[in-house]
CSV table of C-alpha atoms in Angstrom, one decimal:
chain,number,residue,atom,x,y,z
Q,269,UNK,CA,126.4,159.7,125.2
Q,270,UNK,CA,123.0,158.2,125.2
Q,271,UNK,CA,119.6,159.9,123.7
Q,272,UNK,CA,119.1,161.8,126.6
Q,273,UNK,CA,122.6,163.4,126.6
Q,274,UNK,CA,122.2,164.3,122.8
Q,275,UNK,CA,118.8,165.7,123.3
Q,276,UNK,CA,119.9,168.2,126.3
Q,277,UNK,CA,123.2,169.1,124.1
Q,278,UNK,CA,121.4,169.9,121.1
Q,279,UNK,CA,118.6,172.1,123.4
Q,280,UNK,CA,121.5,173.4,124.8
Q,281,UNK,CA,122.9,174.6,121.8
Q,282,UNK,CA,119.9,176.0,120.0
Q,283,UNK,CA,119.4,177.7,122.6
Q,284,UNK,CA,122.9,179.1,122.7
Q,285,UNK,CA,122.6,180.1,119.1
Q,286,UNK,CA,119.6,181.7,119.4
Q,287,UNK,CA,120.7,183.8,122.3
Q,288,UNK,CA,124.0,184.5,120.9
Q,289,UNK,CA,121.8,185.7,117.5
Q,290,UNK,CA,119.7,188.0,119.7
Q,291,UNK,CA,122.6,189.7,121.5
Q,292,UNK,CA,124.0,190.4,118.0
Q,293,UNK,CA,120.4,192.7,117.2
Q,294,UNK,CA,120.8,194.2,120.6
Q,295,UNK,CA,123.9,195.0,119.7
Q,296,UNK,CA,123.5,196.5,116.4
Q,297,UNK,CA,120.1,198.7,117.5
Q,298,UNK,CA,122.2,200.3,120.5
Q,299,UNK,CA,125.0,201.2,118.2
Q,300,UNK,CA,122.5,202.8,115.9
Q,301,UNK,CA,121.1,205.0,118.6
Q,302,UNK,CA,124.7,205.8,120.0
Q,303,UNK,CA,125.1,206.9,116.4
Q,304,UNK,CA,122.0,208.7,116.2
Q,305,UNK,CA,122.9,210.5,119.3
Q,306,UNK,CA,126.3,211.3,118.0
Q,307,UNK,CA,124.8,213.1,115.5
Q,308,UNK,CA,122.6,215.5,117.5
Q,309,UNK,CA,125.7,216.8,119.8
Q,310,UNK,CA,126.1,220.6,118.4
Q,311,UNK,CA,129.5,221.2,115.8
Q,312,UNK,CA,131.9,218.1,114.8
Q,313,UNK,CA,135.1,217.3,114.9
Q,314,UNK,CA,136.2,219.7,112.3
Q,315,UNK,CA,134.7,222.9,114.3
Q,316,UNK,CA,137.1,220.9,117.3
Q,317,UNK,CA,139.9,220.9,115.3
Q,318,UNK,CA,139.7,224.2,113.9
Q,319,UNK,CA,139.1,225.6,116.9
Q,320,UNK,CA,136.1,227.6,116.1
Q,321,UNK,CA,137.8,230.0,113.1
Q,322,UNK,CA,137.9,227.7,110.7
Q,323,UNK,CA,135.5,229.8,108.2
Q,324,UNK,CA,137.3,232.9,108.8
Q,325,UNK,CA,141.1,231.9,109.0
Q,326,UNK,CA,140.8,228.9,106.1
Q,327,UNK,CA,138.0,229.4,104.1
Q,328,UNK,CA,134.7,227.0,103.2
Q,329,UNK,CA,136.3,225.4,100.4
Q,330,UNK,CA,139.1,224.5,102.8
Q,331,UNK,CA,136.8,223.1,105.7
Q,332,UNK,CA,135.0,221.2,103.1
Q,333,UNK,CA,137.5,219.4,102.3
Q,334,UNK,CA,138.5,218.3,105.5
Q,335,UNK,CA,134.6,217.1,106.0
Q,336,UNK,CA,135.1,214.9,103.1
Q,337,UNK,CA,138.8,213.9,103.8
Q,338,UNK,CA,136.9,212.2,107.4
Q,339,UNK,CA,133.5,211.5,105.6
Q,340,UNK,CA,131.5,214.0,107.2
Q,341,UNK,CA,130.0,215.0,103.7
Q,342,UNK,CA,128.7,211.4,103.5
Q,343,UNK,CA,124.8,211.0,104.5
Q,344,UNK,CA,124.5,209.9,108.3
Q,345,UNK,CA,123.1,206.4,107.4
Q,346,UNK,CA,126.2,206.0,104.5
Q,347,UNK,CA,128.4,206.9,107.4
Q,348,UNK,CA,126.9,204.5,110.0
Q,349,UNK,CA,127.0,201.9,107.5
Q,350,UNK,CA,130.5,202.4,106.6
Q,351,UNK,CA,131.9,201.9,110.2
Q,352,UNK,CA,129.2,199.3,110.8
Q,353,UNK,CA,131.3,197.4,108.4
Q,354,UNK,CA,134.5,198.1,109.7
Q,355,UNK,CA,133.6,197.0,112.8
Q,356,UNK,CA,132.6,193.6,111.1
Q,357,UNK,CA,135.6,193.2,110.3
Q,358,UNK,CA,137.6,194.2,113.2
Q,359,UNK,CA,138.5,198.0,112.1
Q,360,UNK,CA,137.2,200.5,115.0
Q,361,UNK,CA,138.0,203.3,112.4
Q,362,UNK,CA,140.9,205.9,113.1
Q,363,UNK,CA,140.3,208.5,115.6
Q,364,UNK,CA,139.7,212.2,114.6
Q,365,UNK,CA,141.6,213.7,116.8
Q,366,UNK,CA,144.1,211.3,117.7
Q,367,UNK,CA,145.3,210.4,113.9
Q,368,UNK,CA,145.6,206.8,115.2
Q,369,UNK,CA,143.7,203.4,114.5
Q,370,UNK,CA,140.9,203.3,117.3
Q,371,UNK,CA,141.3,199.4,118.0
Q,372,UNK,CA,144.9,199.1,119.5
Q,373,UNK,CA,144.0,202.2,121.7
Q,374,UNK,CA,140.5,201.5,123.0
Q,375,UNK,CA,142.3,197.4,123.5
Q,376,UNK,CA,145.0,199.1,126.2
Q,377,UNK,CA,142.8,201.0,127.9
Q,378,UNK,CA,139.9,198.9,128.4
Q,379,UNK,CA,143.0,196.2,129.8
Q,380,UNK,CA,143.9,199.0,132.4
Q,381,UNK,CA,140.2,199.8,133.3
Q,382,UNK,CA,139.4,195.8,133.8
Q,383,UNK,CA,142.5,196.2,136.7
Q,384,UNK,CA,139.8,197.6,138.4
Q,385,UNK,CA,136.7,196.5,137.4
Q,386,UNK,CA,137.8,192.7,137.9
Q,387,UNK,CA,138.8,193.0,141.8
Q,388,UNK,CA,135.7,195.1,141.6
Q,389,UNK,CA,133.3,192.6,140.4
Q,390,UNK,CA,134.9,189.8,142.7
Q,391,UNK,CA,134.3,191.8,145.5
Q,392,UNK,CA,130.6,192.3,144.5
Q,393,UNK,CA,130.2,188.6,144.2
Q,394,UNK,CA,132.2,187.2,147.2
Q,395,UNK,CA,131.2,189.7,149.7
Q,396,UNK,CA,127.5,190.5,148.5
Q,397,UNK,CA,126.9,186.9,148.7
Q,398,UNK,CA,128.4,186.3,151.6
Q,399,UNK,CA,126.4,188.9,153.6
Q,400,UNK,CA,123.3,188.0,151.8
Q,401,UNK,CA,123.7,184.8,153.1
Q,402,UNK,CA,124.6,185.6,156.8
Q,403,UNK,CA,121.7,188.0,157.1
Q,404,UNK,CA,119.2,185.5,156.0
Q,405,UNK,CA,120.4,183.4,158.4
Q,406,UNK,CA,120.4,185.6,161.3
Q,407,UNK,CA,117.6,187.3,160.6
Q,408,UNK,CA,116.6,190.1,162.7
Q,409,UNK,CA,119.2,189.6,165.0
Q,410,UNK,CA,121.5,192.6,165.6
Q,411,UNK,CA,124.2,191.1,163.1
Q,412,UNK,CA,121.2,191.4,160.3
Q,413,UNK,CA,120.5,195.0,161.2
Q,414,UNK,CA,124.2,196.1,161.5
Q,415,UNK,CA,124.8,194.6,158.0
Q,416,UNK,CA,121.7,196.4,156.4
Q,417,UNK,CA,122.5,199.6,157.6
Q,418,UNK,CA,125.8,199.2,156.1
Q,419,UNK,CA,124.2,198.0,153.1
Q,420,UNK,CA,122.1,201.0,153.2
Q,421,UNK,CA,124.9,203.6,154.2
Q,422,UNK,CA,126.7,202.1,151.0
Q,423,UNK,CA,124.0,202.5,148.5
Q,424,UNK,CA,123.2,206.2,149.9
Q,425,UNK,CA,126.9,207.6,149.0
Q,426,UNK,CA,127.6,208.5,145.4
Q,427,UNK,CA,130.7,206.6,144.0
Q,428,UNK,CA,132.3,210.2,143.6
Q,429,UNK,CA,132.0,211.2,147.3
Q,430,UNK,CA,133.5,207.7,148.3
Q,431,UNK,CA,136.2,207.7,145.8
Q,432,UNK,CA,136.9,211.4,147.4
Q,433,UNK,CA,136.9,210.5,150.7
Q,434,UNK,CA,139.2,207.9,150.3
Q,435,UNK,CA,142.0,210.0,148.8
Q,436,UNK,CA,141.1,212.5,151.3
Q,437,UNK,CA,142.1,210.5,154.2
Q,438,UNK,CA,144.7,207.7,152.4
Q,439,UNK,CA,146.6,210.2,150.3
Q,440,UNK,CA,145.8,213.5,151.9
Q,441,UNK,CA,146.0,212.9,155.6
Q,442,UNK,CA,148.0,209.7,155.9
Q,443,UNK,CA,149.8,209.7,153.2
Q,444,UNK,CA,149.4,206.2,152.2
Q,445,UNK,CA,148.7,206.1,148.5
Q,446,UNK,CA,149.6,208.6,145.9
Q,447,UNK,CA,147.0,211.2,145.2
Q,448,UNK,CA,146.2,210.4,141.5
Q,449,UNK,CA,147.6,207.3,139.0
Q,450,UNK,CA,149.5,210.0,137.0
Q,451,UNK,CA,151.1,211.0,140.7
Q,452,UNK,CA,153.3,207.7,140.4
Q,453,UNK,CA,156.8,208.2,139.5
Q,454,UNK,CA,158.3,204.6,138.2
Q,455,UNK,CA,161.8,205.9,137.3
Q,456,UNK,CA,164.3,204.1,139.6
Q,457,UNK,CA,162.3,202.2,141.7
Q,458,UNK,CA,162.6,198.5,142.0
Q,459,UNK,CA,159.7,195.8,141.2
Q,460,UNK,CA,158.2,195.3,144.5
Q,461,UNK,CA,158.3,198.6,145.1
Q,462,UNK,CA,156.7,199.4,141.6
Q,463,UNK,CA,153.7,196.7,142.3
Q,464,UNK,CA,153.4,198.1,146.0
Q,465,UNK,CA,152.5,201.7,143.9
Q,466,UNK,CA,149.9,199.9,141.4
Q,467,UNK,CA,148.5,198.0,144.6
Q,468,UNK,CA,148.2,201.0,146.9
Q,469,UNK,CA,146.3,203.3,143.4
Q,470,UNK,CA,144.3,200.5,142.4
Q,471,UNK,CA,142.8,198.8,145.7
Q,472,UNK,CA,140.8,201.9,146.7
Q,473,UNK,CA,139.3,202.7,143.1
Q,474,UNK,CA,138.1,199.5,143.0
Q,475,UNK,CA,136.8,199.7,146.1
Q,476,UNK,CA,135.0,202.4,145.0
Q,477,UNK,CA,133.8,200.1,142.6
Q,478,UNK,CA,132.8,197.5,144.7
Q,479,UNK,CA,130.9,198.8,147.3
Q,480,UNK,CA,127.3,200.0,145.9
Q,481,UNK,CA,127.1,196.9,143.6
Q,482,UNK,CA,128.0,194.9,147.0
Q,483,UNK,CA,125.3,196.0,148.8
Q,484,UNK,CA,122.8,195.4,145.9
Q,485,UNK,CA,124.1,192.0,145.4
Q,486,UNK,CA,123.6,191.3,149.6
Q,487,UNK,CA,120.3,192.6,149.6
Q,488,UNK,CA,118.7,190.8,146.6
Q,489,UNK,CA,120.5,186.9,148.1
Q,490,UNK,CA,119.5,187.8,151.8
Q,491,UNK,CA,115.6,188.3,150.2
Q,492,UNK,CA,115.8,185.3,148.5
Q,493,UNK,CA,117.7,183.4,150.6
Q,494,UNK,CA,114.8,184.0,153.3
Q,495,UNK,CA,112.2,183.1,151.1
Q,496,UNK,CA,114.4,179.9,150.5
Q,497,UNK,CA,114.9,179.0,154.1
Q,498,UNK,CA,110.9,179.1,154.8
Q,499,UNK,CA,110.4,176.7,151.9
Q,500,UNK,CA,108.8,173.5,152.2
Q,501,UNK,CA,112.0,171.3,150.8
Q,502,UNK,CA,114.4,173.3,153.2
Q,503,UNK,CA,112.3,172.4,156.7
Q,504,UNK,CA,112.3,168.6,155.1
Q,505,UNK,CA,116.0,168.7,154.9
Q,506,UNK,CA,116.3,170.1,158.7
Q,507,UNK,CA,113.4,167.5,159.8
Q,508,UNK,CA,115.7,164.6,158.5
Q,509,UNK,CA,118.8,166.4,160.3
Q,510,UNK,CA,121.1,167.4,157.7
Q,511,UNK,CA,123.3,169.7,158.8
Q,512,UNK,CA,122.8,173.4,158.9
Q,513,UNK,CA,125.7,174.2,156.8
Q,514,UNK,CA,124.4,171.4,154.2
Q,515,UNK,CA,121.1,173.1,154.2
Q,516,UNK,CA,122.1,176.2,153.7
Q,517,UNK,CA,124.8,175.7,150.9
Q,518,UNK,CA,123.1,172.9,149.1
Q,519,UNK,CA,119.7,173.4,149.0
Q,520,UNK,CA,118.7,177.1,149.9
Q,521,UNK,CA,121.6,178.6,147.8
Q,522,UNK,CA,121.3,176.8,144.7
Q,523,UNK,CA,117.7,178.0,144.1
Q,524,UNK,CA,118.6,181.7,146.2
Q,525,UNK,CA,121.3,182.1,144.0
Q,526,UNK,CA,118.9,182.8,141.2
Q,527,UNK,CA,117.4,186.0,141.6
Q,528,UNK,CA,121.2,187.0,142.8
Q,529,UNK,CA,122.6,186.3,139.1
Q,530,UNK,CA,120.0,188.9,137.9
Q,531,UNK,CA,121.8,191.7,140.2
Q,532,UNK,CA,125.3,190.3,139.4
Q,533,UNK,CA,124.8,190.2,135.9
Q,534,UNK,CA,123.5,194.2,135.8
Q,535,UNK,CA,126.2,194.9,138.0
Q,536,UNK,CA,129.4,193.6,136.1
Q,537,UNK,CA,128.3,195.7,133.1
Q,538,UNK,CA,127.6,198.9,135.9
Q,539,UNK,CA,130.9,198.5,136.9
Q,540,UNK,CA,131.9,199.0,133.6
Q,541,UNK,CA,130.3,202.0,133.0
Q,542,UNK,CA,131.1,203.2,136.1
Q,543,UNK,CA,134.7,203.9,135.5
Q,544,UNK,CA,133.7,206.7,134.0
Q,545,UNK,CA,133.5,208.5,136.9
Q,546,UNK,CA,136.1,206.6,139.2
Q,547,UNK,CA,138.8,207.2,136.3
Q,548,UNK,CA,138.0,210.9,136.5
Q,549,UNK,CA,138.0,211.0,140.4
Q,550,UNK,CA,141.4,208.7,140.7
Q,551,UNK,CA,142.9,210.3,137.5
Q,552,UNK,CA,143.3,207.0,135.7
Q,553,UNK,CA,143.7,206.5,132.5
Q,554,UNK,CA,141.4,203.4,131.7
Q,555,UNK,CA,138.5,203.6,129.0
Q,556,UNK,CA,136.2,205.6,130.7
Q,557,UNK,CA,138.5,208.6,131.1
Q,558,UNK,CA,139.4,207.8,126.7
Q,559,UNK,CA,135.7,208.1,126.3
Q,560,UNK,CA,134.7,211.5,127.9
Q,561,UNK,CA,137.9,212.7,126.0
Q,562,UNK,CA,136.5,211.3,122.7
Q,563,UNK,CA,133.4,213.2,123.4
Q,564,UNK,CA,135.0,216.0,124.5
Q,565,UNK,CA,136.7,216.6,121.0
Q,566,UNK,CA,133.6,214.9,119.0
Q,567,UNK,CA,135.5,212.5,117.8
Q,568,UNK,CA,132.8,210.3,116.9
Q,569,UNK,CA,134.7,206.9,115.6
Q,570,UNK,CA,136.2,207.0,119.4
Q,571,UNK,CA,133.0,207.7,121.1
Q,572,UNK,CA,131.0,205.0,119.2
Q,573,UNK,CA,134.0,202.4,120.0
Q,574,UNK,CA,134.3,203.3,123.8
Q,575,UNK,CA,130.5,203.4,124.2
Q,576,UNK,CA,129.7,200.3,122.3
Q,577,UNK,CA,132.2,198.3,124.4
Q,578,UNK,CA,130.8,199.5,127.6
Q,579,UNK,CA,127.0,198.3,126.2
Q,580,UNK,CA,128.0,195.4,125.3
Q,581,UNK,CA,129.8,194.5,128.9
Q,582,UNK,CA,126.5,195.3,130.1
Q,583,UNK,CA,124.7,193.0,126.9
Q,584,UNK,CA,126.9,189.6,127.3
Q,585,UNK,CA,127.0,189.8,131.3
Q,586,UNK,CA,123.6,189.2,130.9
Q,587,UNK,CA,123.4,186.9,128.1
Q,588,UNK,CA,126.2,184.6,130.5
Q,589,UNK,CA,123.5,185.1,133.4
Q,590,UNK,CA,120.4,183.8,131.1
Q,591,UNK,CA,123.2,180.5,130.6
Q,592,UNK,CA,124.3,180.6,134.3
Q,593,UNK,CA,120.6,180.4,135.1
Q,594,UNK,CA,119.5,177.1,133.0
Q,595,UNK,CA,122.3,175.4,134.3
Q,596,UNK,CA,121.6,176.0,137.9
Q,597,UNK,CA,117.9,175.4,137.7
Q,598,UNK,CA,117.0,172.2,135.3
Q,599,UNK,CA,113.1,173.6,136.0
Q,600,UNK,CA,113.9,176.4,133.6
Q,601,UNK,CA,113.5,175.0,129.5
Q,602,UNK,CA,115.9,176.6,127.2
Q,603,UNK,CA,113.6,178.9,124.9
């Protein structure tokens, strides 16, 4: 490797470092205000426990202890600190409510929540950039306006209505799919069968997913690609007759992508989050449905874990994106 290469490498990797060093304070200033937050919902776990007669059935003495058993007596920032360092060292805490270490739990689910937000995402990026791409190239021809409407019909309905409407008319009215994730029977069924059921609950949450992100993703590489296209570069390339297709993919995209990684990036982590709200329409049991249970019972060690995880999908898709873009545009210095 000559001079050149080690200096670019060792850019390269300061800059990694200092990124990876800034997504660890992100991270630790959004757990303190999920923690903060935490603390202002009304009651605890103990009042969810007890069910609300705690005082008069078992006494304050009693309750007290059961405070201090959980370390609820403990001062908020001796209690932040304590699972702060937990979480250092790989302990997630056990949950309230559940009696049960928080890790292996919140591991599983998040597993069955990334079956959908992976086909999800690929979606997002395959499709969004490929209509991006198509409607910068024919634009304002009818196959531009057909795919911005589209776009525009897709960012106008709320994930819940789409998720609705598609077990309306798949599970309701055709009969197609089951109804809900929990409506799949697996005893005595066969393999292909078995993978048939997962295919047919899974496709359409995730294309509940998919589609707003989608139409972000094509809206954001079809402005970008047009500005690309008009660029002085791109009419030198056509001048000396390279091919359409050459133009297009290897000079327009590479710089139109840019601008695209940006909406990408935001939308891998809104993905994430948005489970939350597929998993209660599709009655799936991934890590959004885990959290709203969390902070249904207050169990705070579950709802910091859930809710950190989900920040941080949204914290390292875009630390990959700041990577992505320095490696696709050499006119951007790694600072």
């Amino acid at each position: 490797m000559g001079k050149f290469g080690r200096c670019f490498m060792d850019d390269f990797m300061r800059f990694i470092i200092k990124r990876l060093g800034i997504t660890a304070v992100l991270l630790v200033i959004i757990s303190m205000i999920i923690f903060w937050i935490c603390q202002l919902m009304p009651g605890d776990a103990v009042d969810m426990m007890l069910g609300g007669i705690a005082l008069q059935s078992l006494g304050e003495t009693t309750v007290e202890d059961l405070r201090k058993e959980l370390g609820l007596n403990l001062p908020v920032y001796q209690q932040y600190f304590k699972w702060a360092s937990g979480v250092i060292h790989g302990d997630l805490g056990t949950s309230y409510i559940m009696k049960a270490p928080i890790a292996p739990l919140v591991i599983s689910r998040l597993k069955t929540s990334l079956l959908l937000a992976v086909p999800a995402s690929l979606m997002m990026i395959v499709c969004g950039l490929a209509l991006g791409i198509i409607s910068a190239v024919k634009e304002k021809t009818w196959i531009d306006n057909s795919i911005s409407f589209v776009s525009l019909s897709m960012l106008s309905v709320p994930a819940f209505l789409t998720g609705s409407l598609f077990i309306y008319i798949f599970s309701v009215k055709l009969n197609w799919i089951p109804p809900a994730f929990n409506a799949i029977n697996m005893e005595g069924i066969g393999f292909f069968q078995m993978m048939g059921s997962y295919f047919g609950i899974l496709i359409f949450p995730s294309l509940t997913l998919g589609f707003e992100s989608i139409a972000y993703v094509n809206r954001q590489t079809r402005a970008s690609m047009i500005e690309e296209l008009k660029t002085n570069y791109v009419r030198t390339a056509v001048l000396k007759g390279v091919p359409p297709r050459s133009v297009v993919m290897r000079h327009a995209l590479r710089n139109g992508l840019l601008p695209a990684i940006t909406v990408i990036a935001f939308n891998v982590g809104q993905i994430i989050a948005g489970t939350v709200i597929i998993e209660a329409v599709f009655s799936y049991p991934g890590i959004g449905a885990l959290m709203v249970d969390a902070i249904k019972f207050r169990d705070v060690p579950l709802i910091l874990a859930t809710m950190l995880i989900i920040s941080a999908s949204y914290v390292f898709a875009n630390l990959f994106a700041d990577i992505l873009y320095t490696q696709l545009n050499p006119r951007i210095k790694y600072a």
